[in-house]
């Protein structure tokens, strides 16, 4: 119960961050991806700020032992699957302006195109699911 | 390339990023989990992975607009001004969403899992993923704009 409450709080904070930064608006994201055109650097600052704060969280968590991080990357190598998957993700991101977090937050905003993206996304996640059924133990997907 | 100064929102971006970083830290410190949205969604799809913390996190993400709605027009008006899509965009949204789902599942992470959490953990794997999907995104938008005009 306590773990669900903190996770709910984290989800609310995460969504608030996406909304405040404007990242739940796909036009803003496309503005960032339009590097060769009229470039809006906002997304880079969102990432930088989020990474800096998370880095502090990671440092702090590393000093505590009572709550070890259970989930970590399943595979530490830079594989063809990692790069190929990232290319596919980048293409989908580029043609819609949505990545998974903003798609869910924009769905909560009642924005219908986000519902279509989430539908496609769920199908893609399903098709690409690990073949072993029981995933790969506790250390599976992180993103 | 020109910088879109009129659209650039540095303070909102920094503040939003701070909230996202706080969210990732809360999940890490209180739950020992990585705030990777594609991974959380993917695991929920498998019955065994639909744990309460994952469902609660997604519920929070979905409910955040509702909670913020009263102040959102002051905080970030552009969050509410969403671009116009038409029915003709349906296939593109569906196909794009599919690629996002399949790609992030193959790569074990997206903008949050690799981009925020992975880079914060100084993971070389995440850096490779982020550089790759950013480059793919830049190239896709460039090619799309050259062929059909900006996607949005």
Coordinates of C-alpha atoms in Angstrom, one line a residue:
Chain A
X1 CA 0.0 0.0 0.0
X2 CA 2.8 2.4 0.9
X3 CA 4.6 1.5 -2.2
X4 CA 1.5 2.2 -4.3
X5 CA 1.1 5.6 -2.7
X6 CA 4.6 6.7 -3.4
X7 CA 4.3 5.4 -6.9
X8 CA 1.1 7.4 -7.4
X9 CA 2.8 10.5 -6.1
X10 CA 5.7 9.9 -8.4
X11 CA 3.3 9.5 -11.4
X12 CA 1.5 12.7 -10.5
X13 CA 4.9 14.6 -10.2
X14 CA 6.1 13.1 -13.5
X15 CA 2.9 14.2 -15.3
X16 CA 3.1 17.6 -13.7
X17 CA 6.6 18.0 -15.0
X18 CA 5.6 17.0 -18.5
X19 CA 2.7 19.5 -18.5
X20 CA 4.6 22.4 -16.9
X21 CA 7.4 21.9 -19.4
X22 CA 5.0 21.8 -22.3
X23 CA 6.2 18.3 -23.3
X24 CA 2.7 16.9 -23.3
X25 CA 2.1 19.1 -26.4
X26 CA 3.5 17.2 -29.4
X27 CA 4.0 20.4 -31.4
X28 CA 6.6 21.5 -28.8
X29 CA 8.4 18.2 -29.2
X30 CA 8.4 18.4 -33.0
X31 CA 9.8 21.9 -32.6
X32 CA 12.8 20.3 -30.8
X33 CA 13.2 17.6 -33.4
X34 CA 13.1 20.1 -36.2
X35 CA 16.8 20.7 -35.7
X36 CA 17.4 21.7 -39.4
X37 CA 14.6 24.2 -39.4
X38 CA 13.1 26.5 -36.7
X39 CA 14.6 24.8 -33.6
X40 CA 13.0 25.1 -30.2
X41 CA 15.7 23.9 -27.7
X42 CA 13.2 23.5 -24.8
X43 CA 13.3 19.7 -24.7
X44 CA 17.1 19.7 -24.2
X45 CA 16.7 21.9 -21.1
X46 CA 13.9 19.7 -19.7
X47 CA 16.2 16.7 -20.1
X48 CA 19.2 18.4 -18.6
X49 CA 17.3 19.5 -15.6
X50 CA 15.6 16.2 -15.1
X51 CA 18.9 14.3 -15.4
X52 CA 20.6 16.6 -12.9
X53 CA 17.9 16.1 -10.3
X54 CA 17.7 12.3 -11.0
X55 CA 21.5 12.1 -10.7
X56 CA 21.2 13.5 -7.2
X57 CA 18.5 10.9 -6.5
X58 CA 20.7 8.1 -7.8
X59 CA 23.7 9.3 -5.7
X60 CA 21.4 9.4 -2.6
X61 CA 19.9 6.0 -3.3
X62 CA 23.4 4.5 -3.8
X63 CA 24.2 5.4 -0.2
X64 CA 21.2 3.6 1.2
X65 CA 20.9 -0.1 1.4
X66 CA 17.5 -0.7 2.8
X67 CA 15.8 -0.2 -0.5
X68 CA 18.0 -1.6 -3.2
X69 CA 17.2 -0.8 -6.8
X70 CA 15.7 -4.0 -8.1
X71 CA 15.3 -3.1 -11.7
X72 CA 18.3 -2.5 -13.9
X73 CA 19.1 -2.9 -17.5
X74 CA 18.7 -6.5 -18.5
X75 CA 21.7 -6.4 -20.8
X76 CA 24.7 -4.2 -20.3
X77 CA 25.9 -4.4 -23.9
X78 CA 25.2 -2.0 -26.7
X79 CA 23.4 -4.5 -28.9
X80 CA 21.9 -4.3 -32.4
X81 CA 18.5 -4.7 -30.7
X82 CA 19.1 -1.7 -28.6
X83 CA 20.1 0.5 -31.5
X84 CA 17.6 -0.9 -33.9
X85 CA 14.8 -0.5 -31.4
X86 CA 15.9 3.1 -30.8
X87 CA 15.8 3.9 -34.5
X88 CA 12.2 2.6 -34.7
X89 CA 11.3 4.6 -31.6
X90 CA 12.9 7.7 -33.0
X91 CA 10.9 7.4 -36.3
X92 CA 7.6 7.0 -34.4
X93 CA 8.5 9.9 -32.1
X94 CA 9.3 12.1 -35.2
X95 CA 6.1 11.4 -37.0
X96 CA 3.8 11.8 -34.0
X97 CA 5.6 14.1 -31.6
X98 CA 4.7 11.6 -28.8
X99 CA 7.0 9.4 -26.7
X100 CA 5.4 7.1 -24.0
X101 CA 5.2 9.5 -21.0
X102 CA 3.7 12.5 -22.8
X103 CA 1.3 10.2 -24.7
X104 CA -0.2 9.0 -21.4
X105 CA -0.3 12.5 -19.9
X106 CA -1.9 13.9 -23.0
X107 CA -4.5 11.1 -22.9
X108 CA -5.3 12.3 -19.4
X109 CA -5.7 15.7 -20.9
X110 CA -8.5 14.3 -23.0
X111 CA -6.5 14.9 -26.2
X112 CA -7.9 12.3 -28.7
X113 CA -4.8 11.9 -30.9
X114 CA -3.0 10.7 -27.8
X115 CA -5.5 7.9 -27.4
X116 CA -4.7 6.7 -31.0
X117 CA -1.0 6.9 -30.3
X118 CA -1.4 5.0 -27.0
X119 CA -3.5 2.3 -28.9
X120 CA -0.7 1.9 -31.4
X121 CA 1.9 2.0 -28.7
X122 CA 0.2 -0.7 -26.6
X123 CA 0.1 -2.9 -29.8
X124 CA 3.8 -2.3 -30.4
X125 CA 4.7 -3.1 -26.8
X126 CA 2.6 -6.3 -27.1
X127 CA 4.1 -7.4 -30.4
X128 CA 7.7 -6.8 -29.1
X129 CA 7.2 -8.5 -25.7
X130 CA 9.9 -10.9 -24.6
X131 CA 9.2 -14.4 -26.0
X132 CA 9.9 -16.2 -22.8
X133 CA 6.5 -15.2 -21.4
X134 CA 7.8 -14.6 -17.9
X135 CA 9.9 -11.8 -19.2
X136 CA 13.6 -12.0 -18.2
X137 CA 13.2 -12.2 -14.5
X138 CA 13.0 -9.0 -12.4
X139 CA 15.5 -7.2 -14.6
X140 CA 13.6 -6.4 -17.7
X141 CA 12.6 -3.2 -19.4
X142 CA 13.5 0.1 -17.8
X143 CA 12.1 2.7 -20.1
Chain B
X1 CA 18.9 26.3 -38.6
X2 CA 17.4 29.1 -36.7
X3 CA 16.5 29.2 -33.1
X4 CA 12.8 29.5 -32.4
X5 CA 13.2 32.1 -29.6
X6 CA 9.5 32.9 -29.5
X7 CA 8.7 29.2 -28.7
X8 CA 11.7 28.6 -26.4
X9 CA 10.5 28.4 -22.8
X10 CA 13.7 28.0 -20.7
X11 CA 12.1 28.5 -17.2
X12 CA 9.2 26.3 -17.8
X13 CA 11.5 23.6 -19.2
X14 CA 13.9 23.8 -16.2
X15 CA 11.0 23.7 -13.7
X16 CA 9.3 20.8 -15.6
X17 CA 12.5 18.9 -15.7
X18 CA 13.0 19.4 -12.0
X19 CA 9.6 17.9 -11.3
X20 CA 10.4 15.0 -13.6
X21 CA 13.7 14.5 -11.8
X22 CA 11.9 14.6 -8.5
X23 CA 9.4 12.0 -9.7
X24 CA 12.2 9.7 -10.8
X25 CA 14.0 10.2 -7.5
X26 CA 10.8 9.5 -5.4
X27 CA 10.3 6.2 -7.3
X28 CA 13.9 5.3 -6.9
X29 CA 14.2 6.1 -3.2
X30 CA 10.7 5.0 -2.0
X31 CA 10.2 2.0 -4.4
X32 CA 13.6 1.1 -5.6
X33 CA 12.3 1.3 -9.2
X34 CA 13.3 3.1 -12.4
X35 CA 10.8 5.6 -13.8
X36 CA 10.7 4.2 -17.3
X37 CA 7.3 4.7 -18.8
X38 CA 7.6 2.2 -21.7
X39 CA 8.9 -0.4 -19.4
X40 CA 6.2 0.2 -16.8
X41 CA 3.5 0.0 -19.5
X42 CA 5.1 -3.0 -21.1
X43 CA 5.2 -4.9 -17.8
X44 CA 1.5 -4.0 -17.1
X45 CA 0.6 -5.7 -20.4
X46 CA 2.0 -9.0 -19.1
X47 CA -0.2 -10.2 -16.4
X48 CA 2.7 -11.1 -14.1
X49 CA 4.0 -7.5 -14.3
X50 CA 0.8 -5.7 -13.4
X51 CA 2.0 -4.9 -9.9
X52 CA 0.3 -2.3 -7.7
X53 CA 3.2 0.2 -7.9
X54 CA 3.1 0.2 -11.7
X55 CA -0.6 0.6 -11.9
X56 CA -0.4 3.4 -9.3
X57 CA 2.3 5.2 -11.3
X58 CA 0.4 5.1 -14.5
X59 CA -2.8 6.3 -12.7
X60 CA -0.8 9.3 -11.3
X61 CA 0.5 10.1 -14.8
X62 CA -3.1 9.9 -16.3
X63 CA -4.6 11.9 -13.5
X64 CA -2.0 14.6 -13.3
X65 CA -3.8 16.8 -15.9
X66 CA -7.0 16.6 -13.9
X67 CA -5.2 17.7 -10.7
X68 CA -3.3 20.5 -12.4
X69 CA -6.1 21.7 -14.7
X70 CA -7.3 24.5 -12.4
X71 CA -3.8 26.2 -12.6
X72 CA -2.5 24.8 -15.9
X73 CA -3.7 27.8 -18.0
X74 CA -1.5 30.0 -15.8
X75 CA 1.4 27.6 -15.4
X76 CA 1.8 26.5 -19.0
X77 CA -0.9 27.7 -21.5
X78 CA 0.8 25.8 -24.4
X79 CA 0.1 22.5 -22.6
X80 CA -3.6 23.1 -23.3
X81 CA -3.2 24.4 -26.9
X82 CA -2.8 21.1 -28.6
X83 CA -2.2 20.9 -32.3
X84 CA -5.0 20.2 -34.7
X85 CA -5.0 16.6 -36.1
X86 CA -7.6 15.5 -38.6
X87 CA -9.0 12.0 -39.3
X88 CA -6.5 11.9 -42.2
X89 CA -3.7 11.7 -39.5
X90 CA -5.2 8.6 -38.0
X91 CA -3.0 6.1 -39.7
X92 CA 0.1 8.1 -39.0
X93 CA -0.7 8.4 -35.3
X94 CA -1.5 4.7 -35.1
X95 CA 1.7 3.6 -37.1
X96 CA 3.8 6.1 -35.2
X97 CA 2.5 4.9 -31.8
X98 CA 3.2 1.3 -32.9
X99 CA 6.8 2.1 -33.8
X100 CA 7.2 3.9 -30.4
X101 CA 5.9 0.8 -28.6
X102 CA 7.8 -1.8 -30.6
X103 CA 11.0 0.3 -30.6
X104 CA 11.1 1.1 -26.9
X105 CA 10.3 -2.5 -26.1
X106 CA 13.2 -3.7 -28.2
X107 CA 15.5 -1.1 -26.8
X108 CA 14.3 -1.7 -23.2
X109 CA 13.6 2.0 -22.7
X110 CA 12.4 5.4 -24.0
X111 CA 13.0 9.1 -23.2
X112 CA 12.4 8.5 -19.5
X113 CA 14.0 5.1 -18.9
X114 CA 17.1 5.7 -21.0
X115 CA 17.0 9.5 -21.4
X116 CA 16.4 10.6 -17.9
X117 CA 17.1 7.6 -15.6
X118 CA 19.7 5.9 -17.7
X119 CA 21.8 9.0 -18.2
X120 CA 21.5 9.9 -14.6
X121 CA 22.9 6.5 -13.8
X122 CA 25.7 7.2 -16.3
X123 CA 24.8 4.1 -18.3
X124 CA 26.7 3.8 -21.6
X125 CA 23.9 1.7 -23.0
X126 CA 21.4 4.4 -22.3
X127 CA 23.7 7.0 -23.9
X128 CA 23.9 4.9 -27.1
X129 CA 20.1 4.6 -27.1
X130 CA 19.5 8.3 -26.5
X131 CA 21.9 9.4 -29.3
X132 CA 20.3 6.9 -31.6
X133 CA 16.6 7.8 -31.1
X134 CA 17.4 11.5 -31.1
X135 CA 19.2 11.2 -34.4
X136 CA 16.4 9.1 -35.8
X137 CA 13.9 11.7 -34.6
X138 CA 15.9 14.6 -36.2
X139 CA 16.3 12.8 -39.5
X140 CA 12.6 11.7 -39.5
X141 CA 11.3 15.2 -38.9
X142 CA 13.8 16.6 -41.5
X143 CA 12.7 14.1 -44.2
X144 CA 9.0 14.6 -43.4
X145 CA 9.3 18.3 -43.6
X146 CA 11.1 18.1 -46.9
X147 CA 8.5 15.8 -48.3
X148 CA 5.1 16.9 -46.8
X149 CA 5.8 19.8 -44.5
X150 CA 6.2 19.7 -40.7
X151 CA 4.4 16.7 -39.1
X152 CA 2.5 19.1 -36.9

